[in-house]
Short mmCIF file of C-alpha atoms in Angstrom, two decimals:
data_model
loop_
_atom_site.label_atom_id
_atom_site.label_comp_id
_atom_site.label_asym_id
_atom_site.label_seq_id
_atom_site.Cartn_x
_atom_site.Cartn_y
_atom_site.Cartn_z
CA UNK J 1 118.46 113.89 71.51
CA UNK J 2 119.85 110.36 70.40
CA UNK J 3 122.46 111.02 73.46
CA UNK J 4 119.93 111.79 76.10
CA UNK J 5 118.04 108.73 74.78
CA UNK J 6 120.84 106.80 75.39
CA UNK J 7 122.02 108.08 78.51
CA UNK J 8 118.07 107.35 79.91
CA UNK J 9 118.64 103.92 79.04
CA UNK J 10 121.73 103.58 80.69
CA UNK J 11 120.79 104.84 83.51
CA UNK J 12 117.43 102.83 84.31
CA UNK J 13 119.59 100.00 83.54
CA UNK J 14 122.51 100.89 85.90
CA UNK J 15 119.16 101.49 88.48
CA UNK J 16 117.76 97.73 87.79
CA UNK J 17 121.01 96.04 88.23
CA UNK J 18 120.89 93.98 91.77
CA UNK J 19 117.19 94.97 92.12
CA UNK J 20 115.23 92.02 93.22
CA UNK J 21 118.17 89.74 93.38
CA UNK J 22 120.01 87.30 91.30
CA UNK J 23 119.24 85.22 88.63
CA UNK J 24 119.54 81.45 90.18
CA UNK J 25 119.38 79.70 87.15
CA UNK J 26 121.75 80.78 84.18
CA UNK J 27 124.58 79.91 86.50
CA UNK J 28 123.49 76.60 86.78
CA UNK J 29 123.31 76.21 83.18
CA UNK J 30 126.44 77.48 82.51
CA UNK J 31 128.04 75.30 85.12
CA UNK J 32 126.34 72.08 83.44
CA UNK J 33 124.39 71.70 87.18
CA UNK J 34 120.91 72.24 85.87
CA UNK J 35 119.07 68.66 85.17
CA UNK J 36 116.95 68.06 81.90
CA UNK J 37 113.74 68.39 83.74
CA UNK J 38 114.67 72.25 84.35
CA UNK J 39 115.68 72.56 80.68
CA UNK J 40 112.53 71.10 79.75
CA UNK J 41 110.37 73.33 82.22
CA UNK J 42 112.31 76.47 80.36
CA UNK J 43 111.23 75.14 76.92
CA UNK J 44 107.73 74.84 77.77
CA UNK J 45 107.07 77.93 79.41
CA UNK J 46 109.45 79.92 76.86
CA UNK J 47 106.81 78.47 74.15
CA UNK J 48 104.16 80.11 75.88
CA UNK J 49 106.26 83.22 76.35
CA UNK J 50 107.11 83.89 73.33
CA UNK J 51 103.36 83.28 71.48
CA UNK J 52 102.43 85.96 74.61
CA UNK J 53 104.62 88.61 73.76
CA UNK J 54 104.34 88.42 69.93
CA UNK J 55 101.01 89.30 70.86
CA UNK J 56 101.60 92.24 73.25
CA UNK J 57 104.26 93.50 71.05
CA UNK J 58 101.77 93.51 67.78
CA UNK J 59 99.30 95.62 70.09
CA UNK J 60 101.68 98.02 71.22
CA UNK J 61 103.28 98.85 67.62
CA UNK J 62 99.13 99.44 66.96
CA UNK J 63 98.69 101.70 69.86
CA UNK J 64 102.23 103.97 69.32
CA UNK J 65 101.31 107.16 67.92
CA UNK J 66 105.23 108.04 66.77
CA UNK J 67 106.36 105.97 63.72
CA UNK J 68 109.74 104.75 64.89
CA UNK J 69 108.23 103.34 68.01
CA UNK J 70 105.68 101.29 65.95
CA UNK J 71 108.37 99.98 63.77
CA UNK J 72 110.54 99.00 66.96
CA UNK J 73 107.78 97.38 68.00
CA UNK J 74 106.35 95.50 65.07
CA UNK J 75 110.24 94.21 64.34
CA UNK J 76 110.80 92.71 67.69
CA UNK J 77 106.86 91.27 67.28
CA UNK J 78 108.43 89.63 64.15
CA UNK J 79 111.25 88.80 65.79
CA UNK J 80 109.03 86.75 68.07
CA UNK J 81 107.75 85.00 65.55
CA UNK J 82 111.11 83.63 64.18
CA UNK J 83 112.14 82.52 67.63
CA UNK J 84 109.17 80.51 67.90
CA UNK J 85 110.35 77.87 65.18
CA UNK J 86 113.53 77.79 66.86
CA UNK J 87 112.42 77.07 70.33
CA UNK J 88 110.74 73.98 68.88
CA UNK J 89 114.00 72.34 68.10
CA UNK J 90 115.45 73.61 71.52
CA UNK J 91 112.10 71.69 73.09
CA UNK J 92 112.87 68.59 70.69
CA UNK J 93 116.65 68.70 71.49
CA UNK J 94 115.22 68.36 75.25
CA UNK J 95 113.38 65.20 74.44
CA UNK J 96 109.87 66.95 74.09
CA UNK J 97 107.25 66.32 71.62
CA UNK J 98 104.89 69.04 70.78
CA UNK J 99 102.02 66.90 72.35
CA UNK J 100 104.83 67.29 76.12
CA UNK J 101 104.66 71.08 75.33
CA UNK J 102 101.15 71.40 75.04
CA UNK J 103 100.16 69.24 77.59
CA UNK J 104 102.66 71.04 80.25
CA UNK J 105 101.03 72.74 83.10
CA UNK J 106 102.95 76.39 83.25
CA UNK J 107 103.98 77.92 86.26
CA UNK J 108 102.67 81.01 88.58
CA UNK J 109 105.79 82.62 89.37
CA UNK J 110 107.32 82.10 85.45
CA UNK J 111 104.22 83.44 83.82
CA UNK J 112 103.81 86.33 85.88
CA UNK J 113 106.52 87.85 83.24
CA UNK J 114 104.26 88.15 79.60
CA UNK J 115 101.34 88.97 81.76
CA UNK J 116 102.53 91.99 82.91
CA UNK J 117 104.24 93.10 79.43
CA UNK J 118 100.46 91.81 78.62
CA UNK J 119 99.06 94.26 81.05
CA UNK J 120 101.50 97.06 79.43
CA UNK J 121 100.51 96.31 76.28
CA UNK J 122 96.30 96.45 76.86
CA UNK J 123 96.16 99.08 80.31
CA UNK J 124 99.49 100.74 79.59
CA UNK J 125 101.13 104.05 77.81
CA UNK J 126 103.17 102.42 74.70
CA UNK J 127 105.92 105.46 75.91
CA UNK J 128 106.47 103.60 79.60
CA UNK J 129 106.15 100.18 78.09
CA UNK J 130 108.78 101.10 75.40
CA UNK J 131 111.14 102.51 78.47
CA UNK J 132 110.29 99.22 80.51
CA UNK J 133 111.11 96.84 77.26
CA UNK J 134 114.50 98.33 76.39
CA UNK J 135 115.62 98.59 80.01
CA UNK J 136 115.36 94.67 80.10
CA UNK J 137 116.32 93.44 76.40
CA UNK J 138 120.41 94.04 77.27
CA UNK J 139 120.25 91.26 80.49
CA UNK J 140 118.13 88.45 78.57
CA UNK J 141 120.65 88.71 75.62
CA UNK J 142 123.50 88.21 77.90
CA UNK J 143 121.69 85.17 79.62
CA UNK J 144 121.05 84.26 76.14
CA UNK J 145 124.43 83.97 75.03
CA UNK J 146 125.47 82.14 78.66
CA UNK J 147 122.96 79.06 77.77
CA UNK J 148 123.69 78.92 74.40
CA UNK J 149 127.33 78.36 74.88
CA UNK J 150 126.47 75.82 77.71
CA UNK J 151 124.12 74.21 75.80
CA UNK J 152 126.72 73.51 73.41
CA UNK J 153 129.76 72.71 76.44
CA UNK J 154 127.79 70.64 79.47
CA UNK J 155 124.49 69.05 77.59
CA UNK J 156 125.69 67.59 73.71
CA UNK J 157 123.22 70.25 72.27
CA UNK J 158 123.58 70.59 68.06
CA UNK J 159 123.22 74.24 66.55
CA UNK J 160 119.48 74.16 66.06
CA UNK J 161 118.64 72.91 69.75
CA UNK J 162 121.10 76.31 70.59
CA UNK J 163 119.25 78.43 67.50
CA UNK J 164 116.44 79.94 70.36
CA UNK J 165 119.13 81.34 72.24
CA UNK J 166 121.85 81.89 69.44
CA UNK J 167 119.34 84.13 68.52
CA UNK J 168 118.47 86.31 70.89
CA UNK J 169 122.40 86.07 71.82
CA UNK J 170 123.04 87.83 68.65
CA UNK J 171 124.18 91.34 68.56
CA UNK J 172 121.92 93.69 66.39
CA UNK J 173 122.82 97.09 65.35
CA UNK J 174 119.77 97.48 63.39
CA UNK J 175 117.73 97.07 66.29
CA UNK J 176 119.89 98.55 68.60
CA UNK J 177 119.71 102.37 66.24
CA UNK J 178 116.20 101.12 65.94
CA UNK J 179 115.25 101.32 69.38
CA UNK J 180 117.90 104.67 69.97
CA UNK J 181 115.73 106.46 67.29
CA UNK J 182 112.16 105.32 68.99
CA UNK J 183 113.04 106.50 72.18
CA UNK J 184 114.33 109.46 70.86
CA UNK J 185 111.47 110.91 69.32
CA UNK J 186 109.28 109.24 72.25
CA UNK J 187 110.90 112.41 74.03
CA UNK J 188 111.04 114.72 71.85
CA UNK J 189 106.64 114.74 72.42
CA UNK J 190 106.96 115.79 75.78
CA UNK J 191 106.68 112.60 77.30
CA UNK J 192 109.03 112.39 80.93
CA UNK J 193 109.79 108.64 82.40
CA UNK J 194 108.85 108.46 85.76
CA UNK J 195 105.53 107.02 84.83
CA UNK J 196 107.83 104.14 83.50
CA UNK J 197 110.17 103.51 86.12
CA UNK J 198 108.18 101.45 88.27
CA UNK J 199 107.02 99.53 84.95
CA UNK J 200 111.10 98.98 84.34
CA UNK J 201 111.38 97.69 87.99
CA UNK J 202 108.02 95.50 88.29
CA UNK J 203 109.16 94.20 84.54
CA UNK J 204 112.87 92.98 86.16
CA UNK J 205 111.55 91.98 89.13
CA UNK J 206 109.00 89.63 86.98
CA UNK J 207 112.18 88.32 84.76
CA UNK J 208 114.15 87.11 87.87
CA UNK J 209 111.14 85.73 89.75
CA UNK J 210 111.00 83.32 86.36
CA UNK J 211 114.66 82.32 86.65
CA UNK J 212 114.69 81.61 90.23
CA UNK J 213 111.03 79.94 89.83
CA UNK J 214 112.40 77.22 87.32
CA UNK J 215 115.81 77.28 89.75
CA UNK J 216 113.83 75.66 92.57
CA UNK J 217 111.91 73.34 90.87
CA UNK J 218 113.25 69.70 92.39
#
């Protein structure tokens, strides 16, 4: 069963890839082309990202009936939770103070993202948003580890205005098994995935249309 777990996942994956277009942005941050303001943008929504979706991911472990998929859940809510010291320092190495964060005025098109893994989370089946989550976490870890090391290469950034994205960047076999064994016995109740396919699509779409939001901003 792990197999046909696996297989699922790499196949809704291999089905998102090109959908809705191409991220804009990471290539400008890898390149060194994206100016502060943009970096600055990304740290202030990211801050209200992440508070989102520590949220949605601490009502979904509630609402999952099979054990492993509550435990996926509640670690990557934790997970959440550490990021969210880290992306202070990545705001701070941008030049923001908290009071800049707080005071910044988010935007349509890159908060449409945690309101829809919102929407999973409270009007949703915790089996499609698990499919929907997973089918996304491999492309943000790869963007991840392209800003971290750009960070780092085009911008003067220290490791703990890189920590955000060092971690999420970071390999994890825990998680990884984690997520395997969730899915897993997600299918072995009967449950089929078309119900989450458009979830997985609407959920990548939602990703890119943040990138390419903060990639036109002047």
């Amino acid at each position: 069963m792990t197999k046909d777990a696996k297989h699922l996942l790499e196949r809704v994956r291999e089905e998102l890839k090109g959908e809705g277009g191409t991220n804009r942005l990471v290539p400008l941050i890898a390149s060194g082309e994206a100016p502060l303001a943009t970096l600055q943008a990304l740290a202030a929504e990211e801050h209200r990202i992440v508070q989102s979706d520590w949220r949605a991911f601490l009502t979904l472990a509630a609402q999952s009936p099979v054990p492993a998929q509550r435990e996926f859940f509640a670690t990557v809510a934790g997970g959440e939770g550490l990021a969210l010291a880290k992306l202070a320092d990545f705001a701070a190495a941008c030049g923001l103070t908290p009071d800049d964060v707080a005071e910044y005025r988010p935007l349509p098109g890159c908060q449409a993202y945690p309101s829809y893994v919102a929407r999973l989370a409270l009007d949703g089946n915790p089996h499609d948003a698990l499919l929907a989550i997973l089918a996304n976490f491999a492309e943000w870890g790869g963007y991840c580890a392209t800003i971290a090391a750009a960070l780092r290469e085009h911008y003067g950034f220290d490791d703990a205005g890189c920590a955000f994205f060092d971690f999420f960047a970071e390999p994890s076999p825990e998680l990884d098994a984690l997520s395997l064994r969730a899915l897993t016995d997600v299918l072995a109740t009967g449950w089929t995935p078309d119900s989450a396919l458009p979830a997985a699509r609407l959920l990548h779409s939602y990703e890119l249309m943040f990138w390419n939001t903060l990639a036109d901003l002047p």
